Amino acid sequence: DQQVKQNSPSLSVQEGRISILNCDYTNSMFDYFLWYKKYPAEGPTFLISISSIKDKNEDGRFTVFLNKSAKHLSLHIVPSQPGDSAVYFCAASARQGAQKLVFGQGTRLTINP
Amino acid sequence: DAGITQSPRHKVTETGTPVTLRCHQTENHRYMYWYRQDPGHGLRLIHYSYGVKDTDKGEVSDGYSVSRSKTEDFLLTLESATSSQTSVYFCAISELQGNGYTFGSGTRLTVV
């Protein structure tokens, strides 16, 4: 039972345009959501997070949007840069219950010059 | 990240042999985790630890065991390696359960 789903295995975007990565979840107890970025031969690194009490969080070129009613979150990268090419993982946890992070399958983002 | 190291970085082993992967942290974090990454499955939790000698199973724990005798070290053992355990293994640490994790660089294990 996949509690966190990233339905797009890959995404290709032109440099300078907006990249939108999507994530859906099924567990209504999740109250904390994160995005991780992973380059080849490296471990995932934390990118941005959002608590369920918010619907938006920004950090520079990265913005995460949370739609609790739809159990959907998205990561917007604007403008996209070649260095953004990586695999992006969505993750969620139920912090109230001190639960572990559950990860999605990942989306490979390729930024084309 | 210098605060967490995994060893070895790469390993090739034969089916049926035991294998131990090591995760070492210098952050004094309470929680440590072992994940495996496979195409189409993302990161799946194998085992985790919430303190010295305190461990529990994750969603894909069959065929794996763990030990944590010191705060800084978390060992993952494949008792008898199988080809289905060919994967990239990541260790992660966190101060608080459910918060963001810091990952190691991974161990690529190939079982032939």
Coordinates of C-alpha atoms in Angstrom, one line a residue:
Chain A
D1 CA 0.0 0.0 0.0
Q2 CA 1.8 3.1 -1.3
Q3 CA 0.9 5.9 1.1
V4 CA 2.9 8.5 -0.8
K5 CA 2.8 8.5 -4.6
Q6 CA 4.7 10.3 -7.2
N7 CA 2.9 9.3 -10.4
S8 CA 5.4 10.9 -12.8
P9 CA 8.6 8.9 -13.0
S10 CA 10.2 11.6 -15.1
L11 CA 9.8 15.3 -16.2
S12 CA 11.7 17.3 -18.7
V13 CA 11.7 21.1 -18.6
Q14 CA 13.4 23.8 -20.5
E15 CA 15.9 26.0 -18.6
G16 CA 14.4 29.1 -17.3
R17 CA 10.8 27.7 -17.2
I18 CA 8.9 26.5 -14.2
S19 CA 9.2 22.9 -13.0
I20 CA 6.2 21.4 -11.2
L21 CA 6.6 18.1 -9.4
N22 CA 3.5 16.5 -7.9
C23 CA 2.9 14.2 -4.9
D24 CA -0.2 12.5 -3.5
Y25 CA -0.8 10.9 -0.2
T26 CA -3.5 8.7 1.3
N27 CA -2.8 8.8 5.1
S28 CA -4.9 11.6 6.6
M29 CA -2.7 11.5 9.7
F30 CA 0.3 12.9 7.8
D31 CA 1.0 16.4 9.1
Y32 CA 4.5 17.1 7.9
F33 CA 5.8 17.0 4.3
L34 CA 9.2 17.2 2.8
W35 CA 11.0 17.2 -0.5
Y36 CA 14.4 15.7 -1.0
K37 CA 16.7 16.0 -3.9
K38 CA 19.1 13.3 -5.0
Y39 CA 22.1 13.4 -7.4
P40 CA 23.6 10.2 -8.8
A41 CA 26.0 8.5 -6.4
E42 CA 25.0 10.7 -3.5
G43 CA 22.5 10.5 -0.7
P44 CA 19.2 12.4 -0.7
T45 CA 19.5 16.0 0.6
F46 CA 16.7 17.9 2.3
L47 CA 15.2 20.7 0.1
I48 CA 12.1 22.1 1.6
S49 CA 9.3 21.2 4.0
I50 CA 5.8 22.2 5.0
S51 CA 3.7 21.7 8.0
S52 CA 0.0 20.9 7.6
I53 CA -1.0 24.1 9.3
K54 CA 0.3 26.0 6.2
D55 CA -0.6 25.7 2.5
K56 CA 2.5 27.3 1.1
N57 CA 6.2 27.6 2.0
E58 CA 8.9 29.3 -0.1
D59 CA 12.6 29.2 -0.1
G60 CA 14.2 31.1 -2.9
R61 CA 13.4 29.4 -6.2
F62 CA 11.6 26.6 -4.5
T63 CA 7.9 26.7 -3.3
V64 CA 5.9 23.9 -1.9
F65 CA 2.1 24.0 -2.0
L66 CA -0.1 21.8 0.2
N67 CA -3.8 21.0 -0.6
K68 CA -5.0 19.0 2.4
S69 CA -8.5 18.4 1.1
A70 CA -7.1 16.8 -2.0
K71 CA -4.2 15.2 -0.2
H72 CA -1.8 16.7 -2.7
L73 CA 1.4 18.6 -2.6
S74 CA 3.5 20.1 -5.3
L75 CA 7.0 21.5 -5.6
H76 CA 7.5 24.5 -7.9
I77 CA 11.0 25.4 -9.1
V78 CA 11.3 28.7 -10.9
P79 CA 13.3 29.5 -12.8
S80 CA 14.6 26.0 -13.5
Q81 CA 18.4 25.7 -13.8
P82 CA 20.6 22.8 -15.2
G83 CA 21.8 22.1 -11.7
D84 CA 18.2 21.2 -10.7
S85 CA 18.5 18.1 -12.8
A86 CA 18.1 15.3 -10.2
V87 CA 15.7 12.8 -8.7
Y88 CA 13.2 14.4 -6.3
F89 CA 11.5 12.5 -3.5
C90 CA 8.4 13.5 -1.7
A91 CA 8.1 12.3 1.9
A92 CA 5.5 12.6 4.7
S93 CA 5.2 11.8 8.4
A94 CA 2.7 11.9 11.1
R95 CA 4.7 13.9 13.7
Q96 CA 1.9 13.8 16.3
G97 CA 2.4 10.1 16.4
A98 CA 6.2 10.3 16.0
Q99 CA 6.0 8.3 12.9
K100 CA 8.8 7.7 10.5
L101 CA 9.1 9.3 7.1
V102 CA 7.4 7.6 4.2
F103 CA 8.8 8.3 0.8
G104 CA 7.4 8.4 -2.7
Q105 CA 8.9 6.6 -5.7
G106 CA 10.7 9.7 -6.9
T107 CA 10.6 11.9 -10.1
R108 CA 13.6 12.3 -12.3
L109 CA 13.8 16.0 -13.4
T110 CA 15.8 16.9 -16.4
I111 CA 16.4 20.6 -17.2
N112 CA 17.3 21.1 -20.9
P113 CA 19.5 24.0 -22.0
Chain B
D1 CA 27.7 15.0 4.8
A2 CA 30.7 14.5 7.2
G3 CA 28.3 13.8 10.1
I4 CA 27.3 10.4 8.7
T5 CA 29.4 7.9 6.8
Q6 CA 28.6 4.5 5.3
S7 CA 31.0 1.7 4.5
P8 CA 31.7 0.1 2.2
R9 CA 30.6 2.4 -0.7
H10 CA 30.5 -0.5 -3.1
K11 CA 30.4 -4.3 -2.5
V12 CA 29.9 -7.3 -4.7
T13 CA 29.1 -10.5 -3.0
E14 CA 27.9 -14.0 -3.8
T15 CA 24.5 -15.4 -3.2
G16 CA 24.3 -17.1 0.2
T17 CA 27.1 -15.2 1.9
P18 CA 26.5 -12.9 4.9
V19 CA 27.1 -9.2 4.4
T20 CA 27.3 -6.4 6.9
L21 CA 27.0 -2.7 6.1
R22 CA 28.0 -0.1 8.5
C23 CA 26.6 3.4 9.3
H24 CA 28.6 5.7 11.5
Q25 CA 27.4 9.1 12.8
T26 CA 29.2 11.9 14.7
E27 CA 26.0 14.0 15.4
N28 CA 24.9 12.1 18.5
H29 CA 21.4 11.7 17.0
R30 CA 19.0 9.3 18.7
Y31 CA 17.3 7.9 15.6
M32 CA 19.0 5.9 12.8
Y33 CA 17.4 4.3 9.8
W34 CA 18.3 1.9 7.0
Y35 CA 16.6 2.4 3.6
R36 CA 17.0 0.7 0.3
Q37 CA 16.4 2.4 -3.0
D38 CA 15.1 0.5 -6.0
P39 CA 13.7 1.8 -9.3
G40 CA 10.0 2.3 -9.2
H41 CA 9.9 1.9 -5.4
G42 CA 11.7 4.9 -4.1
L43 CA 13.1 4.7 -0.6
R44 CA 11.8 1.9 1.5
L45 CA 12.5 1.5 5.2
I46 CA 14.3 -1.7 6.3
H47 CA 14.9 -1.2 10.0
Y48 CA 15.3 1.7 12.3
S49 CA 16.7 2.4 15.8
Y50 CA 15.4 4.7 18.5
G51 CA 18.4 4.2 20.9
V52 CA 21.2 1.9 21.8
K53 CA 19.9 -1.7 21.6
D54 CA 16.5 -0.4 20.6
T55 CA 15.5 -1.4 17.1
D56 CA 12.4 -2.1 15.1
K57 CA 11.3 -3.4 11.7
G58 CA 10.4 -1.3 8.7
E59 CA 8.3 -2.3 5.7
V60 CA 10.9 -4.5 4.0
S61 CA 12.7 -6.2 6.9
D62 CA 12.7 -9.8 5.7
G63 CA 16.2 -11.1 5.3
Y64 CA 17.8 -8.3 7.2
S65 CA 18.9 -7.8 10.8
V66 CA 20.4 -4.8 12.6
S67 CA 22.3 -4.0 15.7
R68 CA 23.1 -0.8 17.5
S69 CA 25.6 -1.3 20.4
K70 CA 26.7 2.3 20.4
T71 CA 24.9 5.6 19.7
E72 CA 27.2 6.3 16.7
D73 CA 27.0 2.9 14.9
F74 CA 24.1 1.1 13.2
L75 CA 24.9 -2.1 11.4
L76 CA 22.8 -3.8 8.8
T77 CA 23.3 -7.5 8.2
L78 CA 22.1 -9.6 5.3
E79 CA 22.2 -13.1 6.9
S80 CA 22.3 -14.9 3.5
A81 CA 22.4 -12.5 0.6
T82 CA 20.0 -13.1 -2.3
S83 CA 19.9 -11.4 -5.8
S84 CA 16.7 -9.6 -4.7
Q85 CA 18.8 -7.7 -2.2
T86 CA 20.9 -6.1 -4.9
S87 CA 20.2 -2.4 -4.3
V88 CA 21.5 0.9 -3.0
Y89 CA 21.4 1.1 0.7
F90 CA 21.1 4.4 2.6
C91 CA 21.5 5.1 6.2
A92 CA 19.8 8.2 7.7
I93 CA 19.8 9.9 11.1
S94 CA 17.5 12.3 12.8
E95 CA 17.2 14.1 16.1
L96 CA 13.5 13.8 16.3
Q97 CA 11.2 11.1 15.0
G98 CA 9.3 12.2 11.9
N99 CA 11.4 15.2 11.2
G100 CA 13.8 15.7 8.4
Y101 CA 16.6 13.1 8.0
T102 CA 20.2 13.4 7.0
F103 CA 21.3 10.7 4.7
G104 CA 24.6 9.0 4.1
S105 CA 26.1 8.7 0.6
G106 CA 24.9 5.1 0.2
T107 CA 26.3 1.6 -0.3
R108 CA 25.8 0.0 -3.7
L109 CA 25.5 -3.8 -3.1
T110 CA 25.4 -6.3 -5.9
V111 CA 24.6 -9.9 -5.1
V112 CA 25.7 -12.3 -7.9

